[in-house]
Amino acid sequence: EDQVTQSPEALRLQEGESSSLNCSYTVSGLRGLFWYRQDPGKGPEFLFTLYSAGEEKEKERLKATLTKKESFLHITAPKPEDSATYLCAVKWGSQGNLIFGKGTKLSVKP
Amino acid sequence: DAGVIQSPRHEVTEMGQEVTLRCKPISGHDYLFWYRQTMMRGLELLIYFNNNVPIDDSGMPEDRFSAKMPNASFSTLKIQPSEPRDSAVYFCASSSPPGRMSSGANVLTFGAGSRLTVL
């Protein structure tokens, strides 16, 4: 059973069409939930860390929220340059590493 | 800082050959991680080090894989012998020590990856 599940696998939006990406997790003792952006041919690039339910973080057109079992990445009025794969990861217990979901591939058409 | 530096960026080799991937972490980061990314399985942790000591290698697929960190500024991931199913992008990442939750610690910084193709 996957510990981190992202949905949808792929999302196609028109420029300006707002939407949300979901990340659900089954681990207990969450120490942090991380969002990364990955462009083709590059390594994941850090976006946000959320630590407790109710927390929200914003950066430009992106807003990340966290509940006890899932996180959402809201994209408001996206632009073509927002096209990328968005990865969610969790850190829990005494683990020093991150466990990643498989990602959501976002395409924004002009 | 130049970030996490990986080499080679691309490697094409034949089955049975030895492959060595290299990583230079960010100076001052004392955690180093090796991940493998494939379309089917996504990003999977292979092994991670803390202060040059391997902490968790449970993700290493089998004895053909080995990783070393001889000092704080260098790590290698070796595959010997390589097989076609090892074809993937291998990422190295580093982070500073876990600190206060709000301090920004725990954030992994990734290199650009090494794309391995085993024929």
PDB file of C-alpha atoms in Angstrom:
ATOM      1  CA  GLU A   1       0.000   0.000   0.000  1.00  0.00           C
ATOM      2  CA  ASP A   2       1.359   3.397  -0.994  1.00  0.00           C
ATOM      3  CA  GLN A   3       1.988   5.707   1.938  1.00  0.00           C
ATOM      4  CA  VAL A   4       1.652   8.829  -0.199  1.00  0.00           C
ATOM      5  CA  THR A   5      -0.927   9.013  -2.989  1.00  0.00           C
ATOM      6  CA  GLN A   6      -1.316  11.905  -5.395  1.00  0.00           C
ATOM      7  CA  SER A   7      -4.268  12.636  -7.643  1.00  0.00           C
ATOM      8  CA  PRO A   8      -4.927  13.150 -10.409  1.00  0.00           C
ATOM      9  CA  GLU A   9      -1.960  11.585 -12.211  1.00  0.00           C
ATOM     10  CA  ALA A  10      -2.277  14.196 -14.941  1.00  0.00           C
ATOM     11  CA  LEU A  11      -4.200  17.448 -15.228  1.00  0.00           C
ATOM     12  CA  ARG A  12      -4.724  19.625 -18.259  1.00  0.00           C
ATOM     13  CA  LEU A  13      -5.888  23.199 -17.704  1.00  0.00           C
ATOM     14  CA  GLN A  14      -6.491  26.210 -19.847  1.00  0.00           C
ATOM     15  CA  GLU A  15      -4.562  29.310 -18.907  1.00  0.00           C
ATOM     16  CA  GLY A  16      -6.492  31.056 -16.122  1.00  0.00           C
ATOM     17  CA  GLU A  17      -8.460  27.940 -15.143  1.00  0.00           C
ATOM     18  CA  SER A  18      -7.919  27.398 -11.407  1.00  0.00           C
ATOM     19  CA  SER A  19      -7.759  23.894  -9.910  1.00  0.00           C
ATOM     20  CA  SER A  20      -6.328  21.806  -7.078  1.00  0.00           C
ATOM     21  CA  LEU A  21      -3.956  18.874  -6.755  1.00  0.00           C
ATOM     22  CA  ASN A  22      -4.391  16.358  -3.949  1.00  0.00           C
ATOM     23  CA  CYS A  23      -1.881  14.490  -1.792  1.00  0.00           C
ATOM     24  CA  SER A  24      -3.149  11.980   0.756  1.00  0.00           C
ATOM     25  CA  TYR A  25      -0.931  10.153   3.244  1.00  0.00           C
ATOM     26  CA  THR A  26      -1.329   7.230   5.631  1.00  0.00           C
ATOM     27  CA  VAL A  27       1.708   7.668   7.880  1.00  0.00           C
ATOM     28  CA  SER A  28       1.286   8.615  11.531  1.00  0.00           C
ATOM     29  CA  GLY A  29       3.467  11.040  13.428  1.00  0.00           C
ATOM     30  CA  LEU A  30       3.866  13.419  10.504  1.00  0.00           C
ATOM     31  CA  ARG A  31       6.918  15.653  10.877  1.00  0.00           C
ATOM     32  CA  GLY A  32       6.433  17.556   7.662  1.00  0.00           C
ATOM     33  CA  LEU A  33       4.711  17.500   4.286  1.00  0.00           C
ATOM     34  CA  PHE A  34       6.679  18.855   1.368  1.00  0.00           C
ATOM     35  CA  TRP A  35       5.709  20.028  -2.112  1.00  0.00           C
ATOM     36  CA  TYR A  36       8.238  20.001  -4.919  1.00  0.00           C
ATOM     37  CA  ARG A  37       8.074  21.047  -8.561  1.00  0.00           C
ATOM     38  CA  GLN A  38       9.949  19.052 -11.192  1.00  0.00           C
ATOM     39  CA  ASP A  39      10.596  20.258 -14.727  1.00  0.00           C
ATOM     40  CA  PRO A  40      11.597  17.786 -17.462  1.00  0.00           C
ATOM     41  CA  GLY A  41      15.247  16.811 -17.243  1.00  0.00           C
ATOM     42  CA  LYS A  42      15.745  18.462 -13.878  1.00  0.00           C
ATOM     43  CA  GLY A  43      15.729  17.527 -10.227  1.00  0.00           C
ATOM     44  CA  PRO A  44      12.794  18.342  -7.952  1.00  0.00           C
ATOM     45  CA  GLU A  45      12.760  21.923  -6.706  1.00  0.00           C
ATOM     46  CA  PHE A  46      11.429  22.740  -3.253  1.00  0.00           C
ATOM     47  CA  LEU A  47       8.208  24.762  -2.993  1.00  0.00           C
ATOM     48  CA  PHE A  48       6.662  24.452   0.496  1.00  0.00           C
ATOM     49  CA  THR A  49       6.820  22.674   3.819  1.00  0.00           C
ATOM     50  CA  LEU A  50       3.716  22.266   5.987  1.00  0.00           C
ATOM     51  CA  TYR A  51       3.987  20.973   9.544  1.00  0.00           C
ATOM     52  CA  SER A  52       0.556  20.958  11.142  1.00  0.00           C
ATOM     53  CA  ALA A  53      -3.109  20.647  10.194  1.00  0.00           C
ATOM     54  CA  GLY A  54      -4.605  23.995   9.301  1.00  0.00           C
ATOM     55  CA  GLU A  55      -1.330  25.442   8.089  1.00  0.00           C
ATOM     56  CA  GLU A  56      -1.242  27.249   4.732  1.00  0.00           C
ATOM     57  CA  LYS A  57       1.627  28.534   2.606  1.00  0.00           C
ATOM     58  CA  GLU A  58       1.481  30.702  -0.533  1.00  0.00           C
ATOM     59  CA  LYS A  59       3.868  31.492  -3.344  1.00  0.00           C
ATOM     60  CA  GLU A  60       2.719  33.453  -6.369  1.00  0.00           C
ATOM     61  CA  ARG A  61      -0.179  31.481  -7.898  1.00  0.00           C
ATOM     62  CA  LEU A  62       0.319  28.466  -5.614  1.00  0.00           C
ATOM     63  CA  LYS A  63      -1.227  27.857  -2.217  1.00  0.00           C
ATOM     64  CA  ALA A  64      -0.646  24.708  -0.169  1.00  0.00           C
ATOM     65  CA  THR A  65      -2.920  23.569   2.649  1.00  0.00           C
ATOM     66  CA  LEU A  66      -2.733  20.677   5.110  1.00  0.00           C
ATOM     67  CA  THR A  67      -5.301  18.597   6.984  1.00  0.00           C
ATOM     68  CA  LYS A  68      -4.735  15.549   9.172  1.00  0.00           C
ATOM     69  CA  LYS A  69      -4.731  13.138   6.229  1.00  0.00           C
ATOM     70  CA  GLU A  70      -4.172  15.167   3.080  1.00  0.00           C
ATOM     71  CA  SER A  71      -2.759  18.259   1.503  1.00  0.00           C
ATOM     72  CA  PHE A  72      -3.946  20.337  -1.411  1.00  0.00           C
ATOM     73  CA  LEU A  73      -1.960  22.438  -3.818  1.00  0.00           C
ATOM     74  CA  HIS A  74      -4.264  25.099  -5.196  1.00  0.00           C
ATOM     75  CA  ILE A  75      -3.299  26.773  -8.446  1.00  0.00           C
ATOM     76  CA  THR A  76      -5.017  30.084  -9.122  1.00  0.00           C
ATOM     77  CA  ALA A  77      -5.178  31.451 -12.668  1.00  0.00           C
ATOM     78  CA  PRO A  78      -2.330  29.238 -13.888  1.00  0.00           C
ATOM     79  CA  LYS A  79       0.007  30.223 -16.686  1.00  0.00           C
ATOM     80  CA  PRO A  80       1.800  27.969 -19.196  1.00  0.00           C
ATOM     81  CA  GLU A  81       5.020  28.336 -17.185  1.00  0.00           C
ATOM     82  CA  ASP A  82       3.321  26.529 -14.301  1.00  0.00           C
ATOM     83  CA  SER A  83       3.392  23.352 -16.399  1.00  0.00           C
ATOM     84  CA  ALA A  84       5.483  20.774 -14.530  1.00  0.00           C
ATOM     85  CA  THR A  85       5.171  17.677 -12.403  1.00  0.00           C
ATOM     86  CA  TYR A  86       4.261  18.462  -8.797  1.00  0.00           C
ATOM     87  CA  LEU A  87       5.517  16.032  -6.189  1.00  0.00           C
ATOM     88  CA  CYS A  88       4.340  15.608  -2.633  1.00  0.00           C
ATOM     89  CA  ALA A  89       6.514  14.004   0.066  1.00  0.00           C
ATOM     90  CA  VAL A  90       6.220  13.252   3.772  1.00  0.00           C
ATOM     91  CA  LYS A  91       8.624  12.877   6.657  1.00  0.00           C
ATOM     92  CA  TRP A  92       7.454  11.028   9.745  1.00  0.00           C
ATOM     93  CA  GLY A  93       8.630   9.432  12.985  1.00  0.00           C
ATOM     94  CA  SER A  94      12.389   9.182  13.358  1.00  0.00           C
ATOM     95  CA  GLN A  95      12.969   8.832   9.621  1.00  0.00           C
ATOM     96  CA  GLY A  96      15.445  11.252   8.134  1.00  0.00           C
ATOM     97  CA  ASN A  97      14.296  10.721   4.568  1.00  0.00           C
ATOM     98  CA  LEU A  98      11.296  11.793   2.522  1.00  0.00           C
ATOM     99  CA  ILE A  99       8.740   9.402   1.028  1.00  0.00           C
ATOM    100  CA  PHE A 100       7.424  10.707  -2.285  1.00  0.00           C
ATOM    101  CA  GLY A 101       4.174  10.300  -4.130  1.00  0.00           C
ATOM    102  CA  LYS A 102       4.255   9.573  -7.860  1.00  0.00           C
ATOM    103  CA  GLY A 103       3.358  13.137  -8.747  1.00  0.00           C
ATOM    104  CA  THR A 104       0.766  15.037 -10.759  1.00  0.00           C
ATOM    105  CA  LYS A 105       1.766  16.151 -14.225  1.00  0.00           C
ATOM    106  CA  LEU A 106       0.220  19.558 -14.866  1.00  0.00           C
ATOM    107  CA  SER A 107      -0.130  21.004 -18.368  1.00  0.00           C
ATOM    108  CA  VAL A 108      -1.390  24.542 -18.810  1.00  0.00           C
ATOM    109  CA  LYS A 109      -2.374  25.492 -22.349  1.00  0.00           C
ATOM    110  CA  PRO A 110      -2.413  29.111 -23.536  1.00  0.00           C
TER     111      PRO A 110
ATOM    112  CA  ASP B   1      26.778  27.723  -3.619  1.00  0.00           C
ATOM    113  CA  ALA B   2      26.607  25.677  -6.819  1.00  0.00           C
ATOM    114  CA  GLY B   3      24.037  23.352  -5.315  1.00  0.00           C
ATOM    115  CA  VAL B   4      24.215  19.563  -5.420  1.00  0.00           C
ATOM    116  CA  ILE B   5      26.463  18.461  -8.251  1.00  0.00           C
ATOM    117  CA  GLN B   6      26.046  15.092  -9.942  1.00  0.00           C
ATOM    118  CA  SER B   7      28.074  13.385 -12.635  1.00  0.00           C
ATOM    119  CA  PRO B   8      27.763  12.076 -15.218  1.00  0.00           C
ATOM    120  CA  ARG B   9      24.504  13.642 -16.432  1.00  0.00           C
ATOM    121  CA  HIS B  10      24.001  10.825 -18.913  1.00  0.00           C
ATOM    122  CA  GLU B  11      25.454   7.337 -19.022  1.00  0.00           C
ATOM    123  CA  VAL B  12      24.818   4.657 -21.626  1.00  0.00           C
ATOM    124  CA  THR B  13      26.381   1.302 -20.939  1.00  0.00           C
ATOM    125  CA  GLU B  14      25.993  -2.341 -21.789  1.00  0.00           C
ATOM    126  CA  MET B  15      24.608  -4.988 -19.525  1.00  0.00           C
ATOM    127  CA  GLY B  16      27.245  -6.381 -17.213  1.00  0.00           C
ATOM    128  CA  GLN B  17      29.361  -3.253 -17.082  1.00  0.00           C
ATOM    129  CA  GLU B  18      30.169  -1.380 -13.890  1.00  0.00           C
ATOM    130  CA  VAL B  19      28.551   2.026 -13.420  1.00  0.00           C
ATOM    131  CA  THR B  20      29.688   4.687 -10.948  1.00  0.00           C
ATOM    132  CA  LEU B  21      27.590   7.761 -10.243  1.00  0.00           C
ATOM    133  CA  ARG B  22      29.039  10.666  -8.290  1.00  0.00           C
ATOM    134  CA  CYS B  23      27.652  13.365  -6.048  1.00  0.00           C
ATOM    135  CA  LYS B  24      28.956  16.464  -4.325  1.00  0.00           C
ATOM    136  CA  PRO B  25      26.489  17.733  -1.696  1.00  0.00           C
ATOM    137  CA  ILE B  26      25.996  21.306  -0.597  1.00  0.00           C
ATOM    138  CA  SER B  27      28.719  22.403   1.804  1.00  0.00           C
ATOM    139  CA  GLY B  28      27.495  22.211   5.398  1.00  0.00           C
ATOM    140  CA  HIS B  29      24.761  19.694   4.676  1.00  0.00           C
ATOM    141  CA  ASP B  30      25.363  16.554   6.678  1.00  0.00           C
ATOM    142  CA  TYR B  31      22.563  14.426   5.238  1.00  0.00           C
ATOM    143  CA  LEU B  32      22.965  12.886   1.783  1.00  0.00           C
ATOM    144  CA  PHE B  33      20.349  10.849  -0.062  1.00  0.00           C
ATOM    145  CA  TRP B  34      20.348   8.720  -3.199  1.00  0.00           C
ATOM    146  CA  TYR B  35      16.992   8.341  -4.977  1.00  0.00           C
ATOM    147  CA  ARG B  36      16.018   6.532  -8.168  1.00  0.00           C
ATOM    148  CA  GLN B  37      13.189   7.759 -10.401  1.00  0.00           C
ATOM    149  CA  THR B  38      11.269   5.695 -12.952  1.00  0.00           C
ATOM    150  CA  MET B  39       7.928   6.225 -14.640  1.00  0.00           C
ATOM    151  CA  MET B  40       6.457   3.153 -12.982  1.00  0.00           C
ATOM    152  CA  ARG B  41       7.663   3.614  -9.416  1.00  0.00           C
ATOM    153  CA  GLY B  42       8.321   7.332  -9.110  1.00  0.00           C
ATOM    154  CA  LEU B  43      11.042   8.534  -6.726  1.00  0.00           C
ATOM    155  CA  GLU B  44      12.361   5.774  -4.493  1.00  0.00           C
ATOM    156  CA  LEU B  45      14.894   6.180  -1.726  1.00  0.00           C
ATOM    157  CA  LEU B  46      17.899   3.902  -2.141  1.00  0.00           C
ATOM    158  CA  ILE B  47      20.095   4.925   0.788  1.00  0.00           C
ATOM    159  CA  TYR B  48      20.871   7.897   2.977  1.00  0.00           C
ATOM    160  CA  PHE B  49      23.855   9.004   5.020  1.00  0.00           C
ATOM    161  CA  ASN B  50      24.248  11.197   8.072  1.00  0.00           C
ATOM    162  CA  ASN B  51      27.718  12.556   8.766  1.00  0.00           C
ATOM    163  CA  ASN B  52      29.124  10.167   6.147  1.00  0.00           C
ATOM    164  CA  VAL B  53      27.604   7.110   7.890  1.00  0.00           C
ATOM    165  CA  PRO B  54      24.941   5.028   6.091  1.00  0.00           C
ATOM    166  CA  ILE B  55      21.737   5.197   8.132  1.00  0.00           C
ATOM    167  CA  ASP B  56      19.203   3.326   6.034  1.00  0.00           C
ATOM    168  CA  ASP B  57      20.069   1.216   2.995  1.00  0.00           C
ATOM    169  CA  SER B  58      16.856  -0.805   2.940  1.00  0.00           C
ATOM    170  CA  GLY B  59      15.964   0.652  -0.448  1.00  0.00           C
ATOM    171  CA  MET B  60      19.065  -0.666  -2.177  1.00  0.00           C
ATOM    172  CA  PRO B  61      17.660  -3.204  -4.659  1.00  0.00           C
ATOM    173  CA  GLU B  62      20.253  -5.922  -4.228  1.00  0.00           C
ATOM    174  CA  ASP B  63      23.918  -6.645  -3.717  1.00  0.00           C
ATOM    175  CA  ARG B  64      24.751  -5.252  -7.134  1.00  0.00           C
ATOM    176  CA  PHE B  65      24.226  -1.786  -5.680  1.00  0.00           C
ATOM    177  CA  SER B  66      26.650  -0.154  -3.271  1.00  0.00           C
ATOM    178  CA  ALA B  67      27.122   3.390  -1.993  1.00  0.00           C
ATOM    179  CA  LYS B  68      29.947   5.095  -0.181  1.00  0.00           C
ATOM    180  CA  MET B  69      30.592   8.463   1.360  1.00  0.00           C
ATOM    181  CA  PRO B  70      34.305   8.712   2.106  1.00  0.00           C
ATOM    182  CA  ASN B  71      34.064  12.346   3.214  1.00  0.00           C
ATOM    183  CA  ALA B  72      31.565  15.147   3.701  1.00  0.00           C
ATOM    184  CA  SER B  73      31.911  16.437   0.151  1.00  0.00           C
ATOM    185  CA  PHE B  74      31.675  13.307  -1.961  1.00  0.00           C
ATOM    186  CA  SER B  75      29.544  10.205  -2.433  1.00  0.00           C
ATOM    187  CA  THR B  76      29.354   7.444  -5.025  1.00  0.00           C
ATOM    188  CA  LEU B  77      26.670   4.998  -6.071  1.00  0.00           C
ATOM    189  CA  LYS B  78      28.015   1.941  -7.832  1.00  0.00           C
ATOM    190  CA  ILE B  79      26.168  -0.725  -9.803  1.00  0.00           C
ATOM    191  CA  GLN B  80      28.105  -3.865 -10.641  1.00  0.00           C
ATOM    192  CA  PRO B  81      27.120  -5.633 -12.819  1.00  0.00           C
ATOM    193  CA  SER B  82      24.511  -3.386 -14.400  1.00  0.00           C
ATOM    194  CA  GLU B  83      21.264  -4.750 -15.894  1.00  0.00           C
ATOM    195  CA  PRO B  84      18.682  -3.195 -18.258  1.00  0.00           C
ATOM    196  CA  ARG B  85      16.162  -2.903 -15.387  1.00  0.00           C
ATOM    197  CA  ASP B  86      18.574  -0.498 -13.662  1.00  0.00           C
ATOM    198  CA  SER B  87      17.825   2.095 -16.342  1.00  0.00           C
ATOM    199  CA  ALA B  88      16.454   5.146 -14.528  1.00  0.00           C
ATOM    200  CA  VAL B  89      17.343   8.644 -13.403  1.00  0.00           C
ATOM    201  CA  TYR B  90      19.385   8.623 -10.220  1.00  0.00           C
ATOM    202  CA  PHE B  91      19.187  11.680  -7.995  1.00  0.00           C
ATOM    203  CA  CYS B  92      21.403  12.762  -5.174  1.00  0.00           C
ATOM    204  CA  ALA B  93      20.036  15.192  -2.574  1.00  0.00           C
ATOM    205  CA  SER B  94      21.405  16.795   0.568  1.00  0.00           C
ATOM    206  CA  SER B  95      19.925  18.558   3.571  1.00  0.00           C
ATOM    207  CA  SER B  96      20.960  20.329   6.722  1.00  0.00           C
ATOM    208  CA  PRO B  97      20.327  18.745  10.129  1.00  0.00           C
ATOM    209  CA  PRO B  98      16.682  18.529  11.236  1.00  0.00           C
ATOM    210  CA  GLY B  99      16.044  21.530  13.388  1.00  0.00           C
ATOM    211  CA  ARG B 100      13.078  23.432  14.664  1.00  0.00           C
ATOM    212  CA  MET B 101      10.046  22.700  12.552  1.00  0.00           C
ATOM    213  CA  SER B 102       9.745  26.289  11.403  1.00  0.00           C
ATOM    214  CA  SER B 103      13.421  26.789  10.685  1.00  0.00           C
ATOM    215  CA  GLY B 104      13.329  25.534   7.127  1.00  0.00           C
ATOM    216  CA  ALA B 105      15.451  22.558   8.002  1.00  0.00           C
ATOM    217  CA  ASN B 106      14.624  19.109   6.652  1.00  0.00           C
ATOM    218  CA  VAL B 107      14.394  20.500   3.129  1.00  0.00           C
ATOM    219  CA  LEU B 108      16.111  18.268   0.577  1.00  0.00           C
ATOM    220  CA  THR B 109      17.962  19.996  -2.240  1.00  0.00           C
ATOM    221  CA  PHE B 110      18.298  17.803  -5.309  1.00  0.00           C
ATOM    222  CA  GLY B 111      20.935  17.602  -7.982  1.00  0.00           C
ATOM    223  CA  ALA B 112      20.068  17.552 -11.675  1.00  0.00           C
ATOM    224  CA  GLY B 113      20.243  13.757 -11.799  1.00  0.00           C
ATOM    225  CA  SER B 114      22.171  11.124 -13.726  1.00  0.00           C
ATOM    226  CA  ARG B 115      20.215   9.398 -16.483  1.00  0.00           C
ATOM    227  CA  LEU B 116      21.386   5.804 -16.802  1.00  0.00           C
ATOM    228  CA  THR B 117      20.578   3.612 -19.783  1.00  0.00           C
ATOM    229  CA  VAL B 118      21.696  -0.003 -19.672  1.00  0.00           C
ATOM    230  CA  LEU B 119      21.460  -1.773 -23.034  1.00  0.00           C
TER     231      LEU B 119
END
